[in-house]
Amino acid sequence: MSRLISISAKLAGLLGVSLVCCYTPDLDHHVYKCDRGKCPDGLYCADNLYCGKPIEECAILGIKINETTALCLSRTSPTTDQCNAALTSRMTCTQLGVTPELCTGLPGADCAYCCRK
Amino acid sequence: MCFPRWKSKVSYWVIKLAIPGAAVGSLLAGLLVAGDAEAGRGFRRQRARYECKQSNDIARSELDRARRYWESGMIYYDAKEYAKAHQEFLTAYEISKLPDFLINLAQTSSHMGKGTDAIKYLEDYVQECPGAPDAPMARQRIDELRIAQAIKEGEKPPPSPPLRLPPTPALVLLGAGAGFLIIGAGLGGGAIVASKEVGDASKHGLVFDTSLQSAERRGRALEGAAIGFDVIGGLTLLCGAAWVGAFYYQEKTGLQISLRPSPSGLALAGSF
């Protein structure tokens, strides 16, 4: 009987291991360029340049780096900002502590760090 | 011909079993030394005709050989090396066929924990020498050994019943379920690899090109397949485990459980 229990435990473990799987790429720590408008699942092409997703910290699209910081992408009008002004401000992101520095490698797009107020 | 005193050497039981005033060996000694000039150092005893069944005459040289083995056996016996003593007594018996050695053999067997052998030797002795003065003691000793054997048997745990395997289909379900889960785990691993490829932070700033798009499609497909195999495998495994569990439950309790078709679908029935 104990042998049966042991086998059952192993099978349950196998079941558990099997369920820890799935396709879940980490897309919050780097930015892809769009390929003719195509981006990874769940992301959208911003200004036909970079892939981001609609998040509340950003005015249009971006990626959430951590709980308080987002990288917001896309061009905006001269009078507006990439950050969602109601929640965040790029002015408060003086100490980012974000490595690597993502905006540096993204020429041609408006890129800003927006931090929670 | 010189023989040592044949007493107080074997064991208490042998002494007790032997006729008063003489050890088992003395019987043999009596046979050997009767009429010997130096027999005063040993016991002189001749068996009466009615004591034992008739046996063939043994050459004196053979008796001498048997005696040497007996002496050697006694040395081992005194040193509590019963296995060696037994072997020596056995050889002496095989040479001489003197039934007295059967008692010695019974005694060494008893010391070695071979109660069944001891009983057999004593039975042989009683059969050979039904009229011997120590035959009643031998019979009593047989009874004692049998009681000891019965107690020993009673102390042993009852033999466990042979393990019955569950029905083959139940085992097949278990095996298939495990197999599906393993396949699911493999596919899930493939999905994780694709996931790492797409989520690789070193690809920052690169175009999400066709190879990455392909990796993403592959990852999604593998994920779907993995989940499918996991679900099928899990259900199959559960069915197999339930079947095996029901089998062992029935084995343990005697309760009969069955799943039968009924007009309204399936019915679970049980009986004692």
mmCIF file of N, CA, C and O in Angstrom, chain A residues 3-77:
data_model
loop_
_atom_site.group_PDB
_atom_site.id
_atom_site.type_symbol
_atom_site.label_atom_id
_atom_site.label_comp_id
_atom_site.label_asym_id
_atom_site.label_seq_id
_atom_site.Cartn_x
_atom_site.Cartn_y
_atom_site.Cartn_z
ATOM 1 N N ARG A 3 3.730 1.490 -1.206
ATOM 2 C CA ARG A 3 4.318 1.602 -2.530
ATOM 3 C C ARG A 3 3.344 2.302 -3.465
ATOM 4 O O ARG A 3 3.740 3.139 -4.278
ATOM 5 N N LEU A 4 2.083 1.950 -3.323
ATOM 6 C CA LEU A 4 1.048 2.564 -4.163
ATOM 7 C C LEU A 4 0.980 4.060 -3.889
ATOM 8 O O LEU A 4 0.882 4.888 -4.808
ATOM 9 N N ILE A 5 1.059 4.410 -2.615
ATOM 10 C CA ILE A 5 1.014 5.824 -2.240
ATOM 11 C C ILE A 5 2.215 6.552 -2.817
ATOM 12 O O ILE A 5 2.114 7.668 -3.333
ATOM 13 N N SER A 6 3.366 5.899 -2.756
ATOM 14 C CA SER A 6 4.588 6.504 -3.300
ATOM 15 C C SER A 6 4.446 6.762 -4.793
ATOM 16 O O SER A 6 4.796 7.834 -5.293
ATOM 17 N N ILE A 7 3.905 5.758 -5.499
ATOM 18 C CA ILE A 7 3.716 5.914 -6.948
ATOM 19 C C ILE A 7 2.716 7.039 -7.217
ATOM 20 O O ILE A 7 2.921 7.871 -8.111
ATOM 21 N N SER A 8 1.655 7.073 -6.436
ATOM 22 C CA SER A 8 0.643 8.115 -6.627
ATOM 23 C C SER A 8 1.247 9.501 -6.413
ATOM 24 O O SER A 8 0.947 10.442 -7.156
ATOM 25 N N ALA A 9 2.105 9.591 -5.392
ATOM 26 C CA ALA A 9 2.740 10.884 -5.111
ATOM 27 C C ALA A 9 3.621 11.319 -6.274
ATOM 28 O O ALA A 9 3.632 12.491 -6.667
ATOM 29 N N LYS A 10 4.332 10.336 -6.842
ATOM 30 C CA LYS A 10 5.190 10.664 -7.987
ATOM 31 C C LYS A 10 4.349 11.120 -9.179
ATOM 32 O O LYS A 10 4.706 12.077 -9.878
ATOM 33 N N LEU A 11 3.243 10.429 -9.386
ATOM 34 C CA LEU A 11 2.380 10.806 -10.503
ATOM 35 C C LEU A 11 1.766 12.188 -10.276
ATOM 36 O O LEU A 11 1.652 12.987 -11.212
ATOM 37 N N ALA A 12 1.398 12.457 -9.034
ATOM 38 C CA ALA A 12 0.847 13.780 -8.721
ATOM 39 C C ALA A 12 1.921 14.849 -8.951
ATOM 40 O O ALA A 12 1.628 15.946 -9.459
ATOM 41 N N GLY A 13 3.139 14.527 -8.584
ATOM 42 C CA GLY A 13 4.245 15.453 -8.834
ATOM 43 C C GLY A 13 4.435 15.698 -10.310
ATOM 44 O O GLY A 13 4.635 16.829 -10.757
ATOM 45 N N LEU A 14 4.319 14.620 -11.076
ATOM 46 C CA LEU A 14 4.438 14.741 -12.534
ATOM 47 C C LEU A 14 3.335 15.638 -13.076
ATOM 48 O O LEU A 14 3.573 16.493 -13.937
ATOM 49 N N LEU A 15 2.131 15.427 -12.522
ATOM 50 C CA LEU A 15 0.992 16.256 -12.943
ATOM 51 C C LEU A 15 1.275 17.719 -12.632
ATOM 52 O O LEU A 15 1.039 18.610 -13.454
ATOM 53 N N GLY A 16 1.814 17.949 -11.440
ATOM 54 C CA GLY A 16 2.132 19.325 -11.044
ATOM 55 C C GLY A 16 3.172 19.956 -11.947
ATOM 56 O O GLY A 16 3.013 21.085 -12.416
ATOM 57 N N VAL A 17 4.230 19.173 -12.223
ATOM 58 C CA VAL A 17 5.294 19.682 -13.105
ATOM 59 C C VAL A 17 4.734 19.973 -14.489
ATOM 60 O O VAL A 17 5.078 20.964 -15.135
ATOM 61 N N SER A 18 3.838 19.093 -14.940
ATOM 62 C CA SER A 18 3.271 19.266 -16.274
ATOM 63 C C SER A 18 2.486 20.565 -16.383
ATOM 64 O O SER A 18 2.475 21.204 -17.427
ATOM 65 N N LEU A 19 1.833 20.922 -15.306
ATOM 66 C CA LEU A 19 0.991 22.120 -15.370
ATOM 67 C C LEU A 19 1.806 23.409 -15.263
ATOM 68 O O LEU A 19 1.311 24.475 -15.587
ATOM 69 N N VAL A 20 3.049 23.311 -14.761
ATOM 70 C CA VAL A 20 3.898 24.497 -14.723
ATOM 71 C C VAL A 20 4.579 24.587 -16.078
ATOM 72 O O VAL A 20 5.638 24.034 -16.292
ATOM 73 N N CYS A 21 3.932 25.219 -16.973
ATOM 74 C CA CYS A 21 4.503 25.274 -18.312
ATOM 75 C C CYS A 21 4.018 26.551 -18.966
ATOM 76 O O CYS A 21 3.802 27.542 -18.314
ATOM 77 N N CYS A 22 3.832 26.455 -20.119
ATOM 78 C CA CYS A 22 3.130 27.432 -20.927
ATOM 79 C C CYS A 22 4.037 28.546 -21.451
ATOM 80 O O CYS A 22 5.110 28.814 -20.924
ATOM 81 N N TYR A 23 3.498 29.115 -22.461
ATOM 82 C CA TYR A 23 4.211 30.162 -23.188
ATOM 83 C C TYR A 23 3.936 31.502 -22.516
ATOM 84 O O TYR A 23 2.844 32.064 -22.651
ATOM 85 N N THR A 24 4.892 31.991 -21.758
ATOM 86 C CA THR A 24 4.712 33.279 -21.058
ATOM 87 C C THR A 24 6.003 34.096 -21.179
ATOM 88 O O THR A 24 6.778 34.207 -20.213
ATOM 89 N N PRO A 25 6.246 34.640 -22.337
ATOM 90 C CA PRO A 25 7.494 35.409 -22.483
ATOM 91 C C PRO A 25 7.466 36.683 -21.646
ATOM 92 O O PRO A 25 6.409 37.296 -21.463
ATOM 93 N N ASP A 26 8.608 37.026 -21.126
ATOM 94 C CA ASP A 26 8.721 38.265 -20.343
ATOM 95 C C ASP A 26 8.951 39.420 -21.326
ATOM 96 O O ASP A 26 10.053 39.581 -21.857
ATOM 97 N N LEU A 27 7.927 40.203 -21.540
ATOM 98 C CA LEU A 27 8.027 41.311 -22.514
ATOM 99 C C LEU A 27 8.058 42.658 -21.808
ATOM 100 O O LEU A 27 7.811 43.696 -22.427
ATOM 101 N N ASP A 28 8.352 42.636 -20.536
ATOM 102 C CA ASP A 28 8.334 43.891 -19.772
ATOM 103 C C ASP A 28 9.729 44.476 -19.569
ATOM 104 O O ASP A 28 9.865 45.482 -18.873
ATOM 105 N N HIS A 29 10.718 43.831 -20.091
ATOM 106 C CA HIS A 29 12.070 44.341 -19.834
ATOM 107 C C HIS A 29 12.884 44.578 -21.097
ATOM 108 O O HIS A 29 14.097 44.687 -21.044
ATOM 109 N N HIS A 30 12.209 44.592 -22.219
ATOM 110 C CA HIS A 30 12.862 45.019 -23.449
ATOM 111 C C HIS A 30 11.775 45.430 -24.454
ATOM 112 O O HIS A 30 10.593 45.100 -24.267
ATOM 113 N N VAL A 31 12.203 46.145 -25.466
ATOM 114 C CA VAL A 31 11.243 46.680 -26.434
ATOM 115 C C VAL A 31 11.589 46.151 -27.818
ATOM 116 O O VAL A 31 12.744 46.205 -28.244
ATOM 117 N N TYR A 32 10.572 45.597 -28.467
ATOM 118 C CA TYR A 32 10.756 45.131 -29.850
ATOM 119 C C TYR A 32 10.338 46.231 -30.831
ATOM 120 O O TYR A 32 9.397 46.999 -30.555
ATOM 121 N N LYS A 33 11.004 46.225 -31.969
ATOM 122 C CA LYS A 33 10.517 47.047 -33.073
ATOM 123 C C LYS A 33 9.447 46.263 -33.821
ATOM 124 O O LYS A 33 9.543 45.039 -33.933
ATOM 125 N N CYS A 34 8.472 46.978 -34.325
ATOM 126 C CA CYS A 34 7.416 46.310 -35.075
ATOM 127 C C CYS A 34 7.974 45.809 -36.407
ATOM 128 O O CYS A 34 8.871 46.419 -36.999
ATOM 129 N N ASP A 35 7.436 44.667 -36.863
ATOM 130 C CA ASP A 35 7.793 44.168 -38.198
ATOM 131 C C ASP A 35 6.550 44.312 -39.076
ATOM 132 O O ASP A 35 5.653 43.473 -39.006
ATOM 133 N N ARG A 36 6.510 45.375 -39.845
ATOM 134 C CA ARG A 36 5.341 45.685 -40.675
ATOM 135 C C ARG A 36 4.065 45.620 -39.840
ATOM 136 O O ARG A 36 3.085 44.963 -40.160
ATOM 137 N N GLY A 37 4.149 46.208 -38.701
ATOM 138 C CA GLY A 37 2.984 46.308 -37.822
ATOM 139 C C GLY A 37 2.784 45.117 -36.896
ATOM 140 O O GLY A 37 1.894 45.107 -36.065
ATOM 141 N N LYS A 38 3.663 44.096 -37.024
ATOM 142 C CA LYS A 38 3.466 42.895 -36.195
ATOM 143 C C LYS A 38 4.279 42.981 -34.907
ATOM 144 O O LYS A 38 5.449 43.350 -34.920
ATOM 145 N N CYS A 39 3.622 42.604 -33.837
ATOM 146 C CA CYS A 39 4.258 42.587 -32.509
ATOM 147 C C CYS A 39 3.917 41.277 -31.811
ATOM 148 O O CYS A 39 2.995 40.571 -32.241
ATOM 149 N N PRO A 40 4.616 40.970 -30.744
ATOM 150 C CA PRO A 40 4.229 39.793 -29.960
ATOM 151 C C PRO A 40 2.787 39.904 -29.484
ATOM 152 O O PRO A 40 2.262 41.008 -29.332
ATOM 153 N N ASP A 41 2.202 38.714 -29.237
ATOM 154 C CA ASP A 41 0.813 38.678 -28.757
ATOM 155 C C ASP A 41 0.650 39.560 -27.533
ATOM 156 O O ASP A 41 1.457 39.513 -26.595
ATOM 157 N N GLY A 42 -0.398 40.390 -27.567
ATOM 158 C CA GLY A 42 -0.691 41.253 -26.417
ATOM 159 C C GLY A 42 -0.064 42.623 -26.531
ATOM 160 O O GLY A 42 -0.357 43.507 -25.713
ATOM 161 N N LEU A 43 0.825 42.785 -27.502
ATOM 162 C CA LEU A 43 1.441 44.102 -27.715
ATOM 163 C C LEU A 43 0.940 44.684 -29.037
ATOM 164 O O LEU A 43 0.553 43.953 -29.947
ATOM 165 N N TYR A 44 0.993 46.010 -29.113
ATOM 166 C CA TYR A 44 0.540 46.696 -30.330
ATOM 167 C C TYR A 44 1.660 47.582 -30.844
ATOM 168 O O TYR A 44 2.551 47.980 -30.094
ATOM 169 N N CYS A 45 1.570 47.872 -32.125
ATOM 170 C CA CYS A 45 2.614 48.674 -32.737
ATOM 171 C C CYS A 45 2.311 50.161 -32.517
ATOM 172 O O CYS A 45 1.245 50.651 -32.903
ATOM 173 N N ALA A 46 3.230 50.847 -31.915
ATOM 174 C CA ALA A 46 3.044 52.267 -31.644
ATOM 175 C C ALA A 46 3.749 53.068 -32.728
ATOM 176 O O ALA A 46 4.965 52.915 -32.919
ATOM 177 N N ASP A 47 2.985 53.884 -33.421
ATOM 178 C CA ASP A 47 3.537 54.751 -34.479
ATOM 179 C C ASP A 47 4.304 53.961 -35.533
ATOM 180 O O ASP A 47 5.268 54.456 -36.111
ATOM 181 N N ASN A 48 3.910 52.727 -35.721
ATOM 182 C CA ASN A 48 4.578 51.848 -36.682
ATOM 183 C C ASN A 48 6.070 51.706 -36.382
ATOM 184 O O ASN A 48 6.880 51.509 -37.273
ATOM 185 N N LEU A 49 6.408 51.852 -35.119
ATOM 186 C CA LEU A 49 7.819 51.771 -34.744
ATOM 187 C C LEU A 49 8.082 50.709 -33.674
ATOM 188 O O LEU A 49 8.859 49.784 -33.884
ATOM 189 N N TYR A 50 7.438 50.855 -32.523
ATOM 190 C CA TYR A 50 7.779 50.001 -31.385
ATOM 191 C C TYR A 50 6.549 49.313 -30.815
ATOM 192 O O TYR A 50 5.435 49.795 -30.958
ATOM 193 N N CYS A 51 6.820 48.202 -30.188
ATOM 194 C CA CYS A 51 5.730 47.398 -29.644
ATOM 195 C C CYS A 51 5.500 47.765 -28.174
ATOM 196 O O CYS A 51 6.442 47.783 -27.371
ATOM 197 N N GLY A 52 4.252 48.021 -27.855
ATOM 198 C CA GLY A 52 3.877 48.303 -26.473
ATOM 199 C C GLY A 52 2.444 47.872 -26.249
ATOM 200 O O GLY A 52 1.793 47.352 -27.151
ATOM 201 N N LYS A 53 1.979 48.087 -25.047
ATOM 202 C CA LYS A 53 0.583 47.734 -24.784
ATOM 203 C C LYS A 53 -0.076 48.869 -24.005
ATOM 204 O O LYS A 53 0.631 49.658 -23.335
ATOM 205 N N PRO A 54 -1.360 48.935 -24.107
ATOM 206 C CA PRO A 54 -2.027 50.008 -23.375
ATOM 207 C C PRO A 54 -1.978 49.751 -21.870
ATOM 208 O O PRO A 54 -2.474 48.737 -21.403
ATOM 209 N N ILE A 55 -1.303 50.638 -21.186
ATOM 210 C CA ILE A 55 -1.266 50.535 -19.715
ATOM 211 C C ILE A 55 -1.648 51.889 -19.139
ATOM 212 O O ILE A 55 -1.469 52.931 -19.784
ATOM 213 N N GLU A 56 -2.162 51.882 -17.957
ATOM 214 C CA GLU A 56 -2.732 53.106 -17.405
ATOM 215 C C GLU A 56 -1.686 54.182 -17.111
ATOM 216 O O GLU A 56 -1.992 55.361 -17.053
ATOM 217 N N GLU A 57 -0.435 53.752 -16.978
ATOM 218 C CA GLU A 57 0.606 54.736 -16.689
ATOM 219 C C GLU A 57 0.948 55.586 -17.909
ATOM 220 O O GLU A 57 1.543 56.662 -17.767
ATOM 221 N N CYS A 58 0.648 55.074 -19.117
ATOM 222 C CA CYS A 58 1.063 55.762 -20.344
ATOM 223 C C CYS A 58 -0.151 56.396 -21.052
ATOM 224 O O CYS A 58 -1.270 55.863 -20.993
ATOM 225 N N ALA A 59 0.127 57.462 -21.776
ATOM 226 C CA ALA A 59 -0.946 58.118 -22.514
ATOM 227 C C ALA A 59 -1.415 57.253 -23.672
ATOM 228 O O ALA A 59 -2.613 57.195 -23.970
ATOM 229 N N ILE A 60 -0.472 56.560 -24.309
ATOM 230 C CA ILE A 60 -0.877 55.726 -25.458
ATOM 231 C C ILE A 60 -0.469 54.263 -25.216
ATOM 232 O O ILE A 60 -1.275 53.437 -24.878
ATOM 233 N N LEU A 61 0.819 53.932 -25.418
ATOM 234 C CA LEU A 61 1.289 52.554 -25.223
ATOM 235 C C LEU A 61 2.589 52.567 -24.418
ATOM 236 O O LEU A 61 3.275 53.587 -24.347
ATOM 237 N N GLY A 62 2.895 51.442 -23.905
ATOM 238 C CA GLY A 62 4.146 51.359 -23.156
ATOM 239 C C GLY A 62 4.342 49.967 -22.572
ATOM 240 O O GLY A 62 3.583 49.040 -22.864
ATOM 241 N N ILE A 63 5.358 49.811 -21.759
ATOM 242 C CA ILE A 63 5.548 48.554 -21.030
ATOM 243 C C ILE A 63 5.781 48.888 -19.565
ATOM 244 O O ILE A 63 6.387 49.908 -19.233
ATOM 245 N N LYS A 64 5.284 48.013 -18.730
ATOM 246 C CA LYS A 64 5.405 48.266 -17.297
ATOM 247 C C LYS A 64 6.667 47.595 -16.784
ATOM 248 O O LYS A 64 6.785 46.356 -16.817
ATOM 249 N N ILE A 65 7.601 48.388 -16.333
ATOM 250 C CA ILE A 65 8.888 47.834 -15.902
ATOM 251 C C ILE A 65 8.786 47.263 -14.487
ATOM 252 O O ILE A 65 9.284 46.185 -14.208
ATOM 253 N N ASN A 66 8.162 48.011 -13.621
ATOM 254 C CA ASN A 66 7.927 47.509 -12.272
ATOM 255 C C ASN A 66 6.667 48.171 -11.711
ATOM 256 O O ASN A 66 5.922 48.823 -12.450
ATOM 257 N N GLU A 67 6.453 48.030 -10.421
ATOM 258 C CA GLU A 67 5.207 48.511 -9.824
ATOM 259 C C GLU A 67 5.013 50.015 -9.974
ATOM 260 O O GLU A 67 3.889 50.496 -10.105
ATOM 261 N N THR A 68 6.092 50.752 -9.988
ATOM 262 C CA THR A 68 5.952 52.219 -9.984
ATOM 263 C C THR A 68 6.427 52.873 -11.267
ATOM 264 O O THR A 68 6.177 54.054 -11.489
ATOM 265 N N THR A 69 7.104 52.098 -12.090
ATOM 266 C CA THR A 69 7.735 52.701 -13.266
ATOM 267 C C THR A 69 7.230 52.061 -14.553
ATOM 268 O O THR A 69 7.117 50.838 -14.632
ATOM 269 N N ALA A 70 6.953 52.879 -15.555
ATOM 270 C CA ALA A 70 6.564 52.387 -16.879
ATOM 271 C C ALA A 70 7.410 53.086 -17.929
ATOM 272 O O ALA A 70 7.899 54.201 -17.721
ATOM 273 N N LEU A 71 7.608 52.372 -19.021
ATOM 274 C CA LEU A 71 8.296 52.979 -20.170
ATOM 275 C C LEU A 71 7.206 53.283 -21.202
ATOM 276 O O LEU A 71 6.572 52.358 -21.715
ATOM 277 N N CYS A 72 6.988 54.556 -21.451
ATOM 278 C CA CYS A 72 5.897 54.934 -22.345
ATOM 279 C C CYS A 72 6.449 55.345 -23.715
ATOM 280 O O CYS A 72 7.460 56.042 -23.814
ATOM 281 N N LEU A 73 5.787 54.845 -24.744
ATOM 282 C CA LEU A 73 6.266 55.005 -26.114
ATOM 283 C C LEU A 73 5.225 55.776 -26.932
ATOM 284 O O LEU A 73 4.088 55.946 -26.496
ATOM 285 N N SER A 74 5.653 56.163 -28.119
ATOM 286 C CA SER A 74 4.818 56.811 -29.144
ATOM 287 C C SER A 74 4.963 58.325 -29.099
ATOM 288 O O SER A 74 5.242 58.906 -28.045
ATOM 289 N N ARG A 75 4.792 58.825 -30.312
ATOM 290 C CA ARG A 75 4.876 60.278 -30.419
ATOM 291 C C ARG A 75 3.572 60.880 -29.928
ATOM 292 O O ARG A 75 2.503 60.336 -30.125
ATOM 293 N N THR A 76 3.711 62.022 -29.365
ATOM 294 C CA THR A 76 2.517 62.747 -28.913
ATOM 295 C C THR A 76 2.605 64.169 -29.456
ATOM 296 O O THR A 76 3.619 64.589 -30.002
ATOM 297 N N SER A 77 1.540 64.858 -29.277
ATOM 298 C CA SER A 77 1.529 66.250 -29.740
ATOM 299 C C SER A 77 2.477 67.057 -28.873
ATOM 300 O O SER A 77 2.800 66.655 -27.747
#
